[in-house]
Amino acid sequence: LDPLNAAVLNAAVNPIGDFDGADDATDAATLETNVIANICLARALKPSLSGGRLVFVGSMAGFVPLPGQAVYSGTKAFIQNWALALREEWRGAVSVGLFAPGGIKTEMTEDLSHMEKHLADVDTVAADLARFIDSDKAMRVPGFGNRISARFSRLVSPATLSKLMRRVYSPD
């Protein structure tokens, strides 16, 4: 693997459902995949990425707390803050970036069929990611609506956003 020009860390699982319906083992596996795996991989890849680019795949869930996806939202908020902090720590050694898409039509979102009109096409998002990898930008939120939502999230309290997202994500 030595040297690498770029790496994209996209490890994530999203067990959809209310927190009370999950169990400790599921939550631990989500944290292990979404947080710990990214930390370990970043540390292991840094020597091979000297002068290269490391991109973490975050999510709009890092900006907006999602009821029914509470643990996932928490892990993506962690990835967002951690990646941007790591960008500063590794400045001059590795270019770190955060790519934060909204929902994408994949196996992970099959249970969100009621939201299909809000899900992005995987090829469109992948093309945007490829362009982001070639840049030195800190963050990219693909999709005009997602960029507006990310900016809006800074103006509204997290509690209000969470109530709004409960209505958006509810299949009823």
Coordinates of N, CA and C in Angstrom, one line a residue:
L1 N 0.8 -1.2 0.0 CA 0.0 0.0 0.0 C 0.8 1.3 0.0
D2 N 2.1 1.1 0.1 CA 3.0 2.3 0.3 C 3.5 2.8 -1.1
P3 N 3.5 4.0 -1.5 CA 2.7 5.1 -0.9 C 1.3 5.1 -1.5
L4 N 0.4 5.8 -0.9 CA -1.0 6.0 -1.4 C -1.2 7.4 -1.8
N5 N -1.9 7.7 -2.9 CA -2.2 9.0 -3.2 C -3.5 9.5 -2.5
A6 N -4.4 8.6 -2.3 CA -5.7 8.9 -1.6 C -6.3 7.7 -1.0
A7 N -7.1 7.9 0.0 CA -8.0 6.8 0.5 C -9.3 7.4 1.0
V8 N -10.4 6.7 0.8 CA -11.7 7.1 1.3 C -12.2 6.1 2.3
L9 N -12.5 6.6 3.5 CA -13.0 5.7 4.5 C -14.5 5.9 4.6
N10 N -15.2 4.8 4.3 CA -16.6 4.8 4.2 C -17.3 3.8 5.0
A11 N -16.7 3.3 6.0 CA -17.3 2.3 6.9 C -18.4 2.8 7.7
A12 N -19.6 2.2 7.5 CA -20.8 2.6 8.3 C -21.9 1.6 8.2
V13 N -22.6 1.5 9.3 CA -23.8 0.7 9.3 C -24.9 1.6 10.0
N14 N -26.2 1.4 9.6 CA -27.2 2.2 10.2 C -28.4 1.3 10.5
P15 N -28.4 0.8 11.7 CA -29.6 0.0 12.1 C -30.8 1.0 12.4
I16 N -31.7 1.0 11.5 CA -32.8 2.0 11.6 C -33.9 1.5 12.6
G17 N -34.3 2.4 13.4 CA -35.3 2.1 14.4 C -35.1 2.9 15.7
D18 N -36.1 3.0 16.5 CA -36.0 3.8 17.7 C -35.0 3.2 18.6
F19 N -34.3 4.0 19.4 CA -33.3 3.6 20.3 C -33.7 2.4 21.3
D20 N -35.0 2.5 21.8 CA -35.5 1.5 22.7 C -35.7 0.2 22.1
G21 N -35.8 0.1 20.8 CA -36.0 -1.1 20.1 C -34.7 -1.8 19.8
A22 N -33.5 -1.2 20.0 CA -32.2 -1.8 19.7 C -31.7 -2.4 21.0
D23 N -30.5 -3.0 20.9 CA -29.9 -3.6 22.1 C -28.4 -3.1 22.1
D24 N -27.8 -3.4 23.3 CA -26.4 -2.9 23.5 C -25.4 -3.5 22.4
A25 N -25.6 -4.8 22.0 CA -24.7 -5.4 21.1 C -24.8 -4.7 19.7
T26 N -26.0 -4.3 19.3 CA -26.2 -3.6 18.0 C -25.6 -2.2 18.1
D27 N -25.8 -1.5 19.2 CA -25.2 -0.2 19.3 C -23.7 -0.3 19.4
A28 N -23.1 -1.3 20.1 CA -21.7 -1.4 20.1 C -21.1 -1.7 18.7
A29 N -21.8 -2.6 18.0 CA -21.3 -2.9 16.6 C -21.4 -1.7 15.7
T30 N -22.4 -0.8 15.9 CA -22.5 0.4 15.1 C -21.3 1.4 15.5
L31 N -21.0 1.5 16.7 CA -19.9 2.3 17.2 C -18.6 1.8 16.7
E32 N -18.4 0.5 16.7 CA -17.2 -0.2 16.3 C -17.0 0.1 14.8
T33 N -18.0 -0.1 14.0 CA -17.9 0.1 12.6 C -17.8 1.6 12.2
N34 N -18.6 2.4 12.7 CA -18.7 3.8 12.3 C -17.7 4.7 12.9
V35 N -17.2 4.4 14.0 CA -16.2 5.3 14.7 C -14.8 4.6 14.9
I36 N -14.8 3.5 15.6 CA -13.5 2.9 15.9 C -12.8 2.4 14.6
A37 N -13.5 1.8 13.7 CA -12.8 1.4 12.5 C -12.2 2.5 11.7
N38 N -12.9 3.7 11.7 CA -12.3 4.8 11.0 C -11.1 5.4 11.7
I39 N -11.1 5.4 13.0 CA -10.0 5.9 13.8 C -8.8 5.0 13.5
C40 N -9.0 3.7 13.7 CA -7.9 2.7 13.5 C -7.3 2.8 12.0
L41 N -8.2 2.8 11.1 CA -7.7 2.9 9.7 C -7.0 4.2 9.4
A42 N -7.5 5.3 9.9 CA -6.8 6.6 9.6 C -5.4 6.5 10.2
R43 N -5.2 6.1 11.4 CA -3.9 6.0 12.1 C -3.0 5.0 11.3
A44 N -3.5 3.9 10.8 CA -2.7 2.9 10.1 C -2.3 3.4 8.7
L45 N -3.2 4.2 8.1 CA -2.9 4.7 6.7 C -2.0 5.9 6.7
K46 N -2.0 6.7 7.7 CA -1.2 8.0 7.7 C 0.2 7.9 7.1
P47 N 1.0 6.9 7.5 CA 2.4 6.8 7.0 C 2.4 6.6 5.5
S48 N 1.4 5.9 4.9 CA 1.3 5.6 3.5 C 0.7 6.8 2.7
L49 N 0.1 7.7 3.4 CA -0.6 8.8 2.8 C 0.2 10.1 2.8
S50 N 1.4 10.1 3.2 CA 2.2 11.3 3.3 C 2.1 12.1 2.1
G51 N 1.6 13.3 2.1 CA 1.4 14.2 1.0 C 0.2 13.8 0.2
G52 N -0.6 12.8 0.6 CA -1.8 12.4 -0.1 C -3.1 13.0 0.6
R53 N -4.2 12.3 0.2 CA -5.5 12.8 0.6 C -6.3 11.7 1.3
L54 N -6.9 12.0 2.5 CA -7.7 11.1 3.2 C -9.1 11.7 3.3
V55 N -10.1 11.0 2.8 CA -11.5 11.5 2.8 C -12.3 10.6 3.7
F56 N -13.0 11.2 4.6 CA -14.0 10.4 5.5 C -15.4 10.7 4.9
V57 N -16.2 9.7 4.8 CA -17.6 9.8 4.4 C -18.4 10.0 5.7
G58 N -18.9 11.2 5.8 CA -19.8 11.5 6.9 C -21.2 11.4 6.4
S59 N -22.1 12.3 6.8 CA -23.5 12.2 6.5 C -24.2 13.5 6.9
M60 N -25.3 13.8 6.2 CA -26.1 14.9 6.7 C -26.6 14.6 8.1
A61 N -26.6 13.3 8.5 CA -27.0 13.0 9.9 C -26.0 13.5 10.9
G62 N -24.8 13.9 10.5 CA -23.8 14.6 11.3 C -24.2 16.0 11.6
F63 N -25.0 16.6 10.8 CA -25.5 18.0 10.9 C -26.9 18.0 11.6
V64 N -27.7 17.0 11.4 CA -29.1 17.0 11.8 C -29.4 15.7 12.6
P65 N -29.8 15.9 13.9 CA -30.1 14.7 14.7 C -31.3 14.0 14.2
L66 N -31.2 12.7 13.9 CA -32.3 11.9 13.3 C -32.9 10.9 14.2
P67 N -34.1 11.2 14.7 CA -34.8 10.3 15.5 C -35.0 9.0 14.7
G68 N -34.9 7.9 15.3 CA -35.0 6.6 14.6 C -33.7 6.2 14.1
Q69 N -32.7 7.0 14.2 CA -31.3 6.7 13.8 C -30.4 7.4 14.7
A70 N -30.7 7.4 16.0 CA -30.0 8.2 17.0 C -28.5 7.8 17.1
V71 N -28.2 6.5 17.2 CA -26.8 6.1 17.3 C -26.0 6.4 16.1
Y72 N -26.6 6.2 14.9 CA -26.0 6.5 13.6 C -25.7 8.0 13.6
S73 N -26.7 8.8 13.9 CA -26.5 10.3 13.9 C -25.4 10.7 14.8
G74 N -25.3 10.1 16.0 CA -24.2 10.4 16.9 C -22.8 10.0 16.3
T75 N -22.8 8.9 15.6 CA -21.5 8.5 15.1 C -21.1 9.4 13.9
K76 N -22.0 9.9 13.1 CA -21.7 10.8 12.0 C -21.4 12.2 12.5
A77 N -22.0 12.6 13.6 CA -21.5 13.9 14.2 C -20.1 13.8 14.7
F78 N -19.8 12.6 15.3 CA -18.4 12.4 15.7 C -17.4 12.5 14.5
I79 N -17.7 11.7 13.4 CA -16.9 11.7 12.2 C -16.7 13.1 11.7
Q80 N -17.7 13.9 11.6 CA -17.7 15.3 11.1 C -16.7 16.1 12.0
N81 N -16.9 16.1 13.3 CA -16.0 16.9 14.1 C -14.6 16.4 14.2
W82 N -14.4 15.1 14.2 CA -13.1 14.5 14.3 C -12.3 14.7 13.0
A83 N -13.0 14.5 11.9 CA -12.3 14.7 10.6 C -11.8 16.1 10.4
L84 N -12.6 17.1 10.8 CA -12.2 18.5 10.7 C -11.1 18.9 11.6
A85 N -11.1 18.3 12.8 CA -10.0 18.5 13.8 C -8.7 17.8 13.3
L86 N -8.9 16.6 12.8 CA -7.7 15.9 12.3 C -7.1 16.6 11.1
R87 N -7.9 17.3 10.3 CA -7.4 18.0 9.1 C -6.4 19.1 9.6
E88 N -6.7 19.7 10.7 CA -5.8 20.7 11.3 C -4.5 20.1 11.9
E89 N -4.7 19.0 12.6 CA -3.6 18.3 13.2 C -2.6 17.8 12.2
W90 N -3.2 17.3 11.0 CA -2.3 16.6 10.0 C -1.9 17.6 8.9
R91 N -2.3 18.9 9.0 CA -2.0 19.9 8.0 C -0.5 19.8 7.6
G92 N -0.3 19.8 6.3 CA 1.1 19.7 5.8 C 1.6 18.2 5.6
A93 N 0.9 17.3 6.3 CA 1.3 15.9 6.1 C 0.3 15.1 5.2
V94 N -1.0 15.2 5.6 CA -2.0 14.6 4.8 C -3.2 15.5 4.7
S95 N -3.8 15.7 3.5 CA -4.9 16.5 3.3 C -6.2 15.7 3.7
V96 N -6.8 16.1 4.8 CA -8.0 15.4 5.2 C -9.3 16.2 4.8
G97 N -10.3 15.5 4.4 CA -11.5 16.1 4.0 C -12.7 15.2 4.5
L98 N -13.9 15.9 4.6 CA -15.1 15.3 5.0 C -16.1 15.4 3.8
F99 N -16.6 14.3 3.4 CA -17.7 14.2 2.3 C -19.0 13.8 3.1
A100 N -20.0 14.7 3.1 CA -21.2 14.5 3.9 C -22.4 14.4 3.0
P101 N -22.7 13.3 2.4 CA -24.0 13.2 1.6 C -25.2 13.1 2.4
G102 N -26.3 13.3 1.8 CA -27.6 13.0 2.4 C -27.9 11.5 2.1
G103 N -29.2 11.2 2.1 CA -29.6 9.8 1.8 C -29.3 9.4 0.4
I104 N -28.8 8.2 0.2 CA -28.5 7.7 -1.2 C -29.2 6.4 -1.4
K105 N -29.7 6.2 -2.6 CA -30.4 4.9 -2.9 C -29.4 3.8 -2.9
T106 N -29.3 3.1 -1.8 CA -28.4 1.9 -1.6 C -29.2 0.9 -0.7
E107 N -28.5 -0.3 -0.5 CA -29.1 -1.3 0.4 C -29.3 -0.7 1.8
M108 N -28.5 0.2 2.2 CA -28.6 0.8 3.5 C -29.9 1.6 3.7
T109 N -30.5 2.1 2.6 CA -31.7 2.9 2.7 C -32.9 2.2 2.2
E110 N -32.9 0.9 2.0 CA -34.0 0.1 1.5 C -35.2 0.3 2.5
D111 N -35.0 0.4 3.8 CA -36.1 0.5 4.7 C -36.7 1.9 4.7
L112 N -36.2 2.8 3.9 CA -36.7 4.2 3.9 C -37.4 4.4 2.5
S113 N -38.1 3.4 2.1 CA -38.7 3.5 0.7 C -39.7 4.7 0.7
H114 N -40.3 5.1 1.8 CA -41.2 6.3 1.8 C -40.5 7.6 1.6
M115 N -39.2 7.5 1.6 CA -38.3 8.7 1.3 C -37.6 8.7 0.0
E116 N -38.0 7.8 -0.9 CA -37.3 7.6 -2.1 C -37.0 8.8 -2.9
K117 N -38.0 9.7 -2.9 CA -37.9 11.0 -3.7 C -36.8 11.9 -3.2
H118 N -36.4 11.6 -1.9 CA -35.3 12.4 -1.3 C -34.0 11.8 -1.4
L119 N -33.9 10.6 -1.9 CA -32.6 9.9 -2.0 C -31.9 10.1 -3.3
A120 N -30.6 10.4 -3.2 CA -29.8 10.7 -4.4 C -29.4 9.4 -5.1
D121 N -29.1 9.6 -6.4 CA -28.6 8.5 -7.2 C -27.1 8.2 -6.8
V122 N -26.8 6.9 -6.6 CA -25.5 6.6 -6.2 C -24.4 7.0 -7.2
D123 N -24.6 6.9 -8.5 CA -23.6 7.3 -9.5 C -23.3 8.8 -9.4
T124 N -24.4 9.6 -9.2 CA -24.2 11.1 -9.1 C -23.3 11.4 -7.9
V125 N -23.6 10.8 -6.7 CA -22.9 11.0 -5.5 C -21.4 10.6 -5.7
A126 N -21.2 9.4 -6.3 CA -19.9 8.9 -6.5 C -19.1 9.8 -7.4
A127 N -19.7 10.4 -8.4 CA -18.9 11.3 -9.3 C -18.5 12.6 -8.5
D128 N -19.4 13.0 -7.6 CA -19.1 14.2 -6.8 C -18.0 13.9 -5.8
L129 N -18.0 12.7 -5.3 CA -16.9 12.3 -4.4 C -15.6 12.2 -5.1
A130 N -15.6 11.7 -6.3 CA -14.3 11.6 -7.1 C -13.8 13.0 -7.3
R131 N -14.6 14.0 -7.6 CA -14.1 15.4 -7.8 C -13.6 15.9 -6.4
F132 N -14.3 15.6 -5.3 CA -13.8 16.1 -4.0 C -12.5 15.5 -3.6
I133 N -12.3 14.2 -4.0 CA -11.0 13.6 -3.7 C -9.8 14.4 -4.3
D134 N -10.1 14.8 -5.5 CA -9.0 15.6 -6.3 C -8.8 17.0 -5.8
S135 N -9.6 17.4 -4.9 CA -9.5 18.8 -4.3 C -8.7 18.8 -3.0
D136 N -8.5 19.9 -2.4 CA -8.0 20.0 -1.1 C -9.0 20.7 -0.2
K137 N -10.2 20.6 -0.5 CA -11.3 21.3 0.3 C -11.5 20.5 1.6
A138 N -11.9 21.2 2.6 CA -12.2 20.6 3.9 C -13.4 19.8 3.9
M139 N -14.5 20.3 3.3 CA -15.8 19.6 3.4 C -16.6 19.8 2.1
R140 N -17.3 18.7 1.8 CA -18.3 18.8 0.6 C -19.6 18.2 1.0
V141 N -20.7 18.9 0.9 CA -22.0 18.4 1.0 C -22.6 18.3 -0.4
P142 N -22.8 17.1 -1.0 CA -23.3 17.1 -2.3 C -24.8 17.3 -2.4
G143 N -25.2 18.0 -3.4 CA -26.7 18.2 -3.6 C -27.1 19.6 -3.1
F144 N -27.7 20.4 -3.9 CA -28.1 21.7 -3.5 C -29.0 21.7 -2.3
G145 N -30.0 20.9 -2.2 CA -30.9 20.8 -1.1 C -30.1 20.4 0.2
N146 N -29.2 19.5 0.1 CA -28.4 19.1 1.3 C -27.5 20.3 1.8
R147 N -26.9 21.0 0.8 CA -26.1 22.2 1.2 C -27.0 23.2 2.0
I148 N -28.2 23.5 1.5 CA -29.1 24.4 2.1 C -29.4 23.9 3.5
S149 N -29.7 22.6 3.6 CA -30.1 22.0 4.9 C -28.9 22.1 5.9
A150 N -27.7 21.8 5.4 CA -26.6 21.9 6.3 C -26.4 23.3 6.8
R151 N -26.6 24.3 6.0 CA -26.5 25.7 6.5 C -27.6 26.0 7.4
F152 N -28.8 25.6 7.1 CA -30.0 25.8 7.9 C -29.8 25.2 9.3
S153 N -29.1 24.1 9.4 CA -28.9 23.4 10.6 C -28.1 24.2 11.6
R154 N -27.3 25.2 11.1 CA -26.5 26.0 12.0 C -27.4 27.2 12.6
L155 N -28.6 27.4 12.0 CA -29.4 28.5 12.4 C -30.5 28.1 13.4
V156 N -30.8 26.8 13.4 CA -31.9 26.2 14.2 C -31.4 25.3 15.3
S157 N -32.1 25.3 16.4 CA -31.6 24.5 17.6 C -31.7 23.0 17.2
P158 N -30.8 22.2 17.7 CA -30.8 20.8 17.5 C -32.1 20.1 17.9
A159 N -32.7 20.6 19.0 CA -34.0 20.1 19.4 C -35.1 20.3 18.4
T160 N -35.1 21.5 17.8 CA -36.1 21.8 16.8 C -35.9 21.0 15.5
L161 N -34.6 20.8 15.2 CA -34.3 20.0 14.0 C -34.7 18.6 14.2
S162 N -34.5 18.0 15.4 CA -34.8 16.7 15.7 C -36.4 16.5 15.6
K163 N -37.1 17.4 16.1 CA -38.6 17.3 15.9 C -39.0 17.3 14.4
L164 N -38.4 18.2 13.7 CA -38.7 18.3 12.3 C -38.3 17.0 11.5
M165 N -37.2 16.5 11.9 CA -36.7 15.2 11.2 C -37.6 14.0 11.6
R166 N -38.2 14.0 12.8 CA -39.1 13.0 13.2 C -40.3 13.0 12.2
R167 N -40.8 14.1 11.9 CA -41.9 14.2 10.9 C -41.5 13.8 9.5
V168 N -40.3 14.3 9.1 CA -39.8 13.9 7.7 C -39.6 12.4 7.6
Y169 N -39.0 11.8 8.6 CA -38.6 10.4 8.4 C -39.7 9.4 8.8
S170 N -40.7 9.9 9.4 CA -41.8 9.0 9.8 C -42.6 8.6 8.6
P171 N -42.8 7.2 8.4 CA -43.5 6.7 7.2 C -45.0 7.1 7.2
D172 N -45.5 7.5 8.4 CA -46.9 7.8 8.5 C -47.3 9.2 7.8

